[in-house]
Coordinates of N, CA and C in Angstrom, one line a residue:
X1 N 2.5 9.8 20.5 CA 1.2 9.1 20.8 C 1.0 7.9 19.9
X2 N 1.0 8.3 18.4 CA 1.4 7.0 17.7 C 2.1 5.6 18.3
X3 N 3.2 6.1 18.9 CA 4.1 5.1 19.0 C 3.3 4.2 20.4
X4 N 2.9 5.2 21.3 CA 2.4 4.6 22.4 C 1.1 3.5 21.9
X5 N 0.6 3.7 21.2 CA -0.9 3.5 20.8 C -0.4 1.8 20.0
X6 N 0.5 1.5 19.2 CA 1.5 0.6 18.7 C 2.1 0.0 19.6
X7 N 2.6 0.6 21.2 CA 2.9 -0.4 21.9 C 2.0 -1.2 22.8
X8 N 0.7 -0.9 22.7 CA -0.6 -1.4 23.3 C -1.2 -2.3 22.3
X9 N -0.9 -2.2 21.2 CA -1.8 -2.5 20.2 C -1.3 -2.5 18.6
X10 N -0.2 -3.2 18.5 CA 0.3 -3.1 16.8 C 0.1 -3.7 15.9
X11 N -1.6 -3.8 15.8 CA -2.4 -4.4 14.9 C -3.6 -3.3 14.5
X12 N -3.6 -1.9 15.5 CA -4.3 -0.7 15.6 C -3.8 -0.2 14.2
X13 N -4.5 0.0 13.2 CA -4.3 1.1 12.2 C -4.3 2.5 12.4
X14 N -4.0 3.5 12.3 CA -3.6 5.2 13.0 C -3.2 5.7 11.8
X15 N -3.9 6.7 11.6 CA -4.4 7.6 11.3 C -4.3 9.0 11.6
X16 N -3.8 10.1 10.8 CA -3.8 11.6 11.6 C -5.1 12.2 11.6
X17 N -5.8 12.2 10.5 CA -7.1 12.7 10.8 C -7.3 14.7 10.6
X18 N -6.2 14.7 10.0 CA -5.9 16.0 9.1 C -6.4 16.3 8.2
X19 N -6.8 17.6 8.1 CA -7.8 18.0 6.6 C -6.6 17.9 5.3
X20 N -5.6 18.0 5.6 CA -4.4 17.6 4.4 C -3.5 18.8 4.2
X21 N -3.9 20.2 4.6 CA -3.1 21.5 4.2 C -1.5 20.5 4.1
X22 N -1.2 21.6 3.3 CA 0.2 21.6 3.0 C 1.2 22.7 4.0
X23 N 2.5 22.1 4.4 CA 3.1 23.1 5.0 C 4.5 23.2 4.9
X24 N 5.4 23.7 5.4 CA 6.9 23.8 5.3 C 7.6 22.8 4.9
X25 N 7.3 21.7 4.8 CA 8.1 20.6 4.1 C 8.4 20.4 2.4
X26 N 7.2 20.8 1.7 CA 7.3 20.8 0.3 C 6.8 22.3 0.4
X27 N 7.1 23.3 0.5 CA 6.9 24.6 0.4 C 5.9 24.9 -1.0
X28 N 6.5 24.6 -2.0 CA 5.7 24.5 -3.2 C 4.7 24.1 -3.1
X29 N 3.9 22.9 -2.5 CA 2.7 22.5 -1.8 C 1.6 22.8 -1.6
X30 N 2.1 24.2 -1.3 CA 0.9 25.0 -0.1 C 0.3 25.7 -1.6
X31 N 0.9 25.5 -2.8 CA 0.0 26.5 -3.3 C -1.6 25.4 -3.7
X32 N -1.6 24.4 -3.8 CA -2.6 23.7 -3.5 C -3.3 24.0 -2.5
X33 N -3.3 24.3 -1.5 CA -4.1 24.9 -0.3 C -5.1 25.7 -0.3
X34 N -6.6 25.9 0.0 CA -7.4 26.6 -0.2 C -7.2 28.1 -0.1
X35 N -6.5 28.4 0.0 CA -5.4 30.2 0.0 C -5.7 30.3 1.5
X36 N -5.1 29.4 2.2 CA -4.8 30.0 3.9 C -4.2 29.0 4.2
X37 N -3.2 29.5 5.5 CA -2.5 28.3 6.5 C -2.8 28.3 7.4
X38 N -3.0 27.1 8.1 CA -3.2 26.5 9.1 C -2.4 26.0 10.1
X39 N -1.1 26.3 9.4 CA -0.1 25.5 10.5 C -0.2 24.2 11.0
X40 N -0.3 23.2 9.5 CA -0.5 21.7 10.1 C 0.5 21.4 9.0
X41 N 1.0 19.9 8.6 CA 1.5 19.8 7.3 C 1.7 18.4 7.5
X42 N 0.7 18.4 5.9 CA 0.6 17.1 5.5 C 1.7 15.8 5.5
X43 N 2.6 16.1 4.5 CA 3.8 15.1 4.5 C 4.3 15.1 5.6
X44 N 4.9 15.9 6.5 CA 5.4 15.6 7.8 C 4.7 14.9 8.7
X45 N 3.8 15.2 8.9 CA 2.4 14.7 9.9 C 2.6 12.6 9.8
X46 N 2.6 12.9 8.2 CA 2.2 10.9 7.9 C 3.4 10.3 7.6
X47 N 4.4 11.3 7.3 CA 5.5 10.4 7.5 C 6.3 9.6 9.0
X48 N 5.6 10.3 9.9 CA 5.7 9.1 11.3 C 5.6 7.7 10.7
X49 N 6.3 6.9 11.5 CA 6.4 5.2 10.7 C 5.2 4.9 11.5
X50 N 4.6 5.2 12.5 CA 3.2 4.4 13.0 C 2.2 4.9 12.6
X51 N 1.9 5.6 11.7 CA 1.3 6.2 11.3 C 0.8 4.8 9.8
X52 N -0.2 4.2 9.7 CA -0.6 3.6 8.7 C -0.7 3.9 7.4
X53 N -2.0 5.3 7.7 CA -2.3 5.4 6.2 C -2.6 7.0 6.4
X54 N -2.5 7.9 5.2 CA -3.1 9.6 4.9 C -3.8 9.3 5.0
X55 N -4.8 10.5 5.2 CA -6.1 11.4 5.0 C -6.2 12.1 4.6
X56 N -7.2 13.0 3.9 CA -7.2 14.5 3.5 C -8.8 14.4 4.1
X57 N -9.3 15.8 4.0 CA -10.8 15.7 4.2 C -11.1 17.4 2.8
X58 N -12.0 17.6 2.3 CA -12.5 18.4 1.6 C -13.7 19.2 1.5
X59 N -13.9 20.5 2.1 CA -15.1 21.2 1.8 C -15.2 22.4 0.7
X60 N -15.4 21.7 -0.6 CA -15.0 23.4 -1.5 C -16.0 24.6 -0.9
X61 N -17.1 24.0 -0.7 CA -18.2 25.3 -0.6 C -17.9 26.4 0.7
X62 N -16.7 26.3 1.1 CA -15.9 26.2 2.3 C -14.9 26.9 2.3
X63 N -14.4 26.3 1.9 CA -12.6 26.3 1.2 C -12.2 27.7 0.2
X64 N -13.2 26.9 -0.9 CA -13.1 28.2 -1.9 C -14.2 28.3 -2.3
X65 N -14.9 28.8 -1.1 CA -16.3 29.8 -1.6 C -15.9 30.7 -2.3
X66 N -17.4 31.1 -2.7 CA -17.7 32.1 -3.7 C -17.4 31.6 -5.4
X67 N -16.4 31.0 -5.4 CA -15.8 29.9 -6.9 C -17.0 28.8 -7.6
X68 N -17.8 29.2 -8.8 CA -18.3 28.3 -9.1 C -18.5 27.0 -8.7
X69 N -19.5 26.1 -9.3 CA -19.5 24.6 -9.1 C -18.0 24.0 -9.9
X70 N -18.1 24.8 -11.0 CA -16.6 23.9 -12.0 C -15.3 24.6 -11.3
X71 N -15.7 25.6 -11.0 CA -14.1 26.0 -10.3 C -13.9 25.1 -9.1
X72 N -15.1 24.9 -8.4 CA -14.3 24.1 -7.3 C -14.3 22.8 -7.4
X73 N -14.8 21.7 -8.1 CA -14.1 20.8 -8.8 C -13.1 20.5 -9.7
X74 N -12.7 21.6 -10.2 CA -11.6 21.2 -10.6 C -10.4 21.6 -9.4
X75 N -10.7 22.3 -8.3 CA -9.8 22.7 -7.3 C -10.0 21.6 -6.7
X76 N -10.9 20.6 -6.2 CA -11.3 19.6 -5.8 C -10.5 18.1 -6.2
X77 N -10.5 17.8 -8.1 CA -9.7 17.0 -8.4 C -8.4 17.2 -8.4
X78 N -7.4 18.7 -8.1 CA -6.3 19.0 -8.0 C -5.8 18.6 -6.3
X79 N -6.8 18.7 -5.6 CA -6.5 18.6 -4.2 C -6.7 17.3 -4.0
X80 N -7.3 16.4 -4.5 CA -7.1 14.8 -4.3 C -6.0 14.3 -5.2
X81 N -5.5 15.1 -6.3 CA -4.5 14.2 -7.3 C -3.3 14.6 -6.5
X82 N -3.2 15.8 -6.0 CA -2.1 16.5 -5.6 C -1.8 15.3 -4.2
X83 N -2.2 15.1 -3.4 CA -2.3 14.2 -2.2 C -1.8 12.8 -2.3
X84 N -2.9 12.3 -3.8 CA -2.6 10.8 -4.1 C -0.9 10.7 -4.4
X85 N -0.5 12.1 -5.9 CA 0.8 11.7 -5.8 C 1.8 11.5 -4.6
X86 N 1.4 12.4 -3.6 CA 2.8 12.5 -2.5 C 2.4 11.0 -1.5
X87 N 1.1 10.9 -1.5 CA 0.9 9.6 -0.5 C 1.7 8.8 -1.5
X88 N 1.4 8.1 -2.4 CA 2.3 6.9 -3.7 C 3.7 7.7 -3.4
X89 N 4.0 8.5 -4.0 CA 5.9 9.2 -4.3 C 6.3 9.2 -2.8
X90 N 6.1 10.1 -2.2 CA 7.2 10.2 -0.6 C 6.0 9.4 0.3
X91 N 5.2 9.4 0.3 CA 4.8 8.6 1.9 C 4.7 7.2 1.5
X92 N 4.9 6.6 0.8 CA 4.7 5.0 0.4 C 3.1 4.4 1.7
X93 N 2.3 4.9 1.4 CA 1.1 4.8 2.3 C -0.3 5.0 1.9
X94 N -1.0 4.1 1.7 CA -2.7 4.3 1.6 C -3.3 5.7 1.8
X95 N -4.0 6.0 0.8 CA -4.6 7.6 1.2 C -6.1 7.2 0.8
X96 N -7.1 7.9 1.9 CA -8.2 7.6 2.4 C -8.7 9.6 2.1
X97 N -10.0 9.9 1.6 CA -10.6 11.0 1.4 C -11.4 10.6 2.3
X98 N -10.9 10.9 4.0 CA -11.8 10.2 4.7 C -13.2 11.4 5.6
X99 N -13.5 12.7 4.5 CA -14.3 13.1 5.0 C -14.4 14.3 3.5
X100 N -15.6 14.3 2.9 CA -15.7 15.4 1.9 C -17.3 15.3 1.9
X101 N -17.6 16.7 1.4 CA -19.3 16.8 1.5 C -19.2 18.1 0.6
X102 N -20.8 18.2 -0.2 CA -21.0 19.2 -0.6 C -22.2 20.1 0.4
X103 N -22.2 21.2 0.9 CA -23.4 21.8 1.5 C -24.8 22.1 1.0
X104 N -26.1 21.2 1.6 CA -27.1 21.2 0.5 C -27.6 22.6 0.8
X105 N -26.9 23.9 1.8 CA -27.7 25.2 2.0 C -27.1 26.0 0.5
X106 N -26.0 25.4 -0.4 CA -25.5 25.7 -1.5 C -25.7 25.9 -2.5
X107 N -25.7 26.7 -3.2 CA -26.1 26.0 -4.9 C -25.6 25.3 -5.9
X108 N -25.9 25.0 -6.9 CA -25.4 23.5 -7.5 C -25.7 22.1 -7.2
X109 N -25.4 21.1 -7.5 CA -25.9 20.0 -7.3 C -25.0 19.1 -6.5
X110 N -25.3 18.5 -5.6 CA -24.8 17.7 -4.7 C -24.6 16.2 -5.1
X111 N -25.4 15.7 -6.3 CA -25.1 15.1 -6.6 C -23.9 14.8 -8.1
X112 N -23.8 15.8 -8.4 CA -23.0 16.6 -9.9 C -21.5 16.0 -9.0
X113 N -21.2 16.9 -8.0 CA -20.3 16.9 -7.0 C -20.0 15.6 -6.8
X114 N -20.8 14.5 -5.9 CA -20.1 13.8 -5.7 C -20.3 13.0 -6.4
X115 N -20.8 12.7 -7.8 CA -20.9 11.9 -8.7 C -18.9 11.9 -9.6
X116 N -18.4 13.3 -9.4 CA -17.2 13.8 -9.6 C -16.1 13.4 -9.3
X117 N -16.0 13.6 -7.5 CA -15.6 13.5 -7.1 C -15.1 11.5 -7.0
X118 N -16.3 11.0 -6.9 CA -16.3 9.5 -6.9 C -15.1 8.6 -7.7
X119 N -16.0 9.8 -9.0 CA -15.2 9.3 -10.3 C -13.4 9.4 -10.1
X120 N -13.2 10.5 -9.5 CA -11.9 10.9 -9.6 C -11.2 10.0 -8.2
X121 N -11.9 9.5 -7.6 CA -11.4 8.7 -6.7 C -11.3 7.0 -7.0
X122 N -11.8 6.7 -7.7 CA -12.1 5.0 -8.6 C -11.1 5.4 -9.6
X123 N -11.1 6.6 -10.7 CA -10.0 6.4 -11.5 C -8.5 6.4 -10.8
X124 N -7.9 6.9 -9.7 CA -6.5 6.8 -9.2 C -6.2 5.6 -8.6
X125 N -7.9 5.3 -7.9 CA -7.5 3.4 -7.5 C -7.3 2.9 -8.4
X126 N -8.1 3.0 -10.2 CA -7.7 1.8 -10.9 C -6.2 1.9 -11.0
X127 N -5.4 3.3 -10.6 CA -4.1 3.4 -11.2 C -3.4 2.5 -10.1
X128 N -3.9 1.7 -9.3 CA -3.2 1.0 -8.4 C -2.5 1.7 -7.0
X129 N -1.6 1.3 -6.3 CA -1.1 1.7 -5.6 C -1.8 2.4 -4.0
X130 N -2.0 3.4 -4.2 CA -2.5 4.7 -2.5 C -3.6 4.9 -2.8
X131 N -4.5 5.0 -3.7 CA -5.9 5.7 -3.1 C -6.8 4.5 -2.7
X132 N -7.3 4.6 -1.3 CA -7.9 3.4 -0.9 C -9.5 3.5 -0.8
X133 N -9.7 4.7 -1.0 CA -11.2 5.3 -1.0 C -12.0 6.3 -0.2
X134 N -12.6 6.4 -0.2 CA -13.6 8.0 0.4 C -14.7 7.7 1.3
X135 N -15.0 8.4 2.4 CA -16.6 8.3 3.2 C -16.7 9.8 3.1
X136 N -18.0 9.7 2.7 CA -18.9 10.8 2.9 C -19.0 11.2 4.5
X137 N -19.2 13.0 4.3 CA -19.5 13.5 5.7 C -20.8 13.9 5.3
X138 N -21.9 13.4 5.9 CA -22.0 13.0 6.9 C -23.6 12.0 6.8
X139 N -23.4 10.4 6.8 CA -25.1 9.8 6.6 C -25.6 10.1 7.9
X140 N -27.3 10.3 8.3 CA -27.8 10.3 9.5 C -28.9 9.5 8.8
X141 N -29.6 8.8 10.0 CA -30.9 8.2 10.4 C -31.9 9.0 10.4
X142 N -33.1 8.3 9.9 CA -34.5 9.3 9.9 C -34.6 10.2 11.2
X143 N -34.8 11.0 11.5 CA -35.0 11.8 13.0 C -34.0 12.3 13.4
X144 N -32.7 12.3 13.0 CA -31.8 12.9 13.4 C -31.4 14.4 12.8
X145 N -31.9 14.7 11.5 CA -32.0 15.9 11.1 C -31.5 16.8 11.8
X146 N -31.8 17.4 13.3 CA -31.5 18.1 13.7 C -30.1 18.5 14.3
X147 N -29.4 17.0 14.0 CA -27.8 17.4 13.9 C -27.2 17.6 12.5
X148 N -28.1 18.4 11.7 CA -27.7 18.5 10.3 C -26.7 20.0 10.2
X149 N -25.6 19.7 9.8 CA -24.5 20.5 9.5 C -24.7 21.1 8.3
X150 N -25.4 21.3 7.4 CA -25.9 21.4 6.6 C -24.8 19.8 5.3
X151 N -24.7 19.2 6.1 CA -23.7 18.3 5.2 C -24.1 17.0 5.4
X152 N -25.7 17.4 5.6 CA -26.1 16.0 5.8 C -27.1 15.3 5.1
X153 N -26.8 14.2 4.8 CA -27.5 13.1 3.7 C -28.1 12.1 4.1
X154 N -29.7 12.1 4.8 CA -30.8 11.3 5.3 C -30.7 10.1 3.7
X155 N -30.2 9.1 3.7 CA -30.5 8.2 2.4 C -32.0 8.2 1.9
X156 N -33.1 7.9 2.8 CA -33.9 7.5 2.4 C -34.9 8.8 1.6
X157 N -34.4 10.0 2.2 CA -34.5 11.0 1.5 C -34.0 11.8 0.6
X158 N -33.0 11.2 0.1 CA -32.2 11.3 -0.9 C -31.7 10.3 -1.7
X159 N -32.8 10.1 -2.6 CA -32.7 8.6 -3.4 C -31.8 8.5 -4.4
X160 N -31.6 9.7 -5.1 CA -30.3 9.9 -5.8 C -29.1 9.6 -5.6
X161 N -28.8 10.7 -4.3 CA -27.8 10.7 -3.4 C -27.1 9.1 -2.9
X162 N -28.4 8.6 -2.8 CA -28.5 7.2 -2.0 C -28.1 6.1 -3.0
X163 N -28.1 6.2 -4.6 CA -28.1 5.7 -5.5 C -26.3 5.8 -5.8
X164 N -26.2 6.9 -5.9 CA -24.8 7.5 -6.1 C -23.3 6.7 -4.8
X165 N -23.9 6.9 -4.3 CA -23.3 6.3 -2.8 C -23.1 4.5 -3.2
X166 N -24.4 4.1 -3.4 CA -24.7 2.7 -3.5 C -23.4 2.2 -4.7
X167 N -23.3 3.2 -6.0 CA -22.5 3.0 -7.2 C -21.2 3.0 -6.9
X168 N -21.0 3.6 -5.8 CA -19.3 3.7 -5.6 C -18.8 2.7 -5.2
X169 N -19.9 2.6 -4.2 CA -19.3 1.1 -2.9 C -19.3 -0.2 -4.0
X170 N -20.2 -0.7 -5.1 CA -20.0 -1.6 -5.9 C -18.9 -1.6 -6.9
X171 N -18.8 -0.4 -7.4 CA -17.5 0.0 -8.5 C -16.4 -0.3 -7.7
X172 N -16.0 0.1 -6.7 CA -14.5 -0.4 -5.8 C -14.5 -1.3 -5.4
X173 N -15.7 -2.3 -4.9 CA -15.5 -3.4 -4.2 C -15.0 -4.3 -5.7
X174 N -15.6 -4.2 -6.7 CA -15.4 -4.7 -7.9 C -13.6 -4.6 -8.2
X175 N -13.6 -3.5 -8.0 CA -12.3 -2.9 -8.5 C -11.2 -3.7 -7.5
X176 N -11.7 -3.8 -6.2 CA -10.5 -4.3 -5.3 C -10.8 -5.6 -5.4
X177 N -11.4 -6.4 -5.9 CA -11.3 -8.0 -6.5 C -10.9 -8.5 -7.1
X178 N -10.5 -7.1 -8.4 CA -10.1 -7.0 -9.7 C -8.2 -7.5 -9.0
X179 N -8.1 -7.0 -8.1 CA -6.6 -6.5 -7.7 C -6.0 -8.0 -7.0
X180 N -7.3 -9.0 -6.4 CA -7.2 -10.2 -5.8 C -6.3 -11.4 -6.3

C-alpha cells in the first residue's frame, strides 16, 4: 500500500500508525512491551523504504495498570528511549510519539505525566538525530465533551494542562532553530 500511495504521490509522508509493540524481529524487544502481544512489530513494520517516519503511541494507565504513577513513568521513559534508539540505530528514520495521554478518570496527576513525558521527549531531540516530537491524544473544543475518552483535554478548561502543552511547542520550536 505504501508503495502504491508513493506512486500517486511521492511527496506523501506515510506513516504506520502502530502503537510500537515489539515483535519477532528483535525478540529481546518484546520485553519492553506492556506484558502482552499483539502480533504487530515495530522494526519490521517501518523498515519498508516508503515508509517515512516511526510512531509509537502510549497509554500507561492502560498498558500497565494497576502500577503506580512512578512505575509507569519510568515504564513510560523506557518505552520512548527504547524506540528512539532502534528508530536512530536500525531504522535510520524520524520517530514521532504520535499519540500518548494520561486518563483524567485516573489517579495522579495529568499534568506530573505529561510534564514528564515532554521532558523526556525535548531531551532525545536535543540529542539530535530521530525524535521529531509528540501530539497529545486527545484536544477537543468547548461542547464536544461528550466524545470524551476519558483522554480528553478541553484547553480552556485546563489551564495548566494548556500551559504545559503551550511550553513544549515553544521549547522544540526553539530547539529546531537551534539545529537551523
Amino acid at each position: 500500500m505504501a508503495s502504491f500511495v508513493k506512486s500517486l504521490d511521492n511527496k506523501h509522508l506515510l506513516e504506520v500508525g502502530m502503537e510500537g509493540f515489539y515483535g519477532d524481529s528483535i525478540p529481546e524487544r518484546k520485553l519492553v512491551n506492556p506484558g502482552y502481544q499483539v502480533g504487530t512489530d515495530f522494526i519490521s513494520n517501518h523498515l519498508i523504504n516508503e515508509i517515512d517516519f516511526a510512531t509509537i503511541h502510549a497509554y500507561t494507565d492502560q498498558w500497565v495498570s494497576g502500577q503506580s504513577d512512578d512505575a509507569q513513568l519510568v515504564w513510560m521513559e523506557k518505552w520512548i528511549t527504547s524506540h528512539w534508539e532502534d528508530a536512530r540505530n536500525i531504522l535510520k528514520k524520524p520517530l514521532v510519539l504520535a499519540e500518548f495521554g494520561k486518563s483524567s478518570r485516573g489517579q495522579g496527576s495529568r499534568d506530573i505525566f505529561m510534564s514528564s513525558v515532554y521532558r523526556n521527549v525535548y531531551n532525545l531531540a536535543k540529542e539530535g538525530g530521530t525524535m521529531a516530537g509528540s501530539l497529545v491524544w486527545q484536544l477537543m473544543a468547548h461542547g464536544m465533551e461528550n466524545y470524551d475518552d476519558c483522554y480528553c483535554i478541553v484547553l480552556g478548561k485546563n489551564p495548566s494542562t494548556q500551559q504545559i502543552i503551550s511550553d513544549q511547542a515553544h521549547v522544540m520550536t526553539a530547539l529546531a532553530n537551534s539545529f537551523n
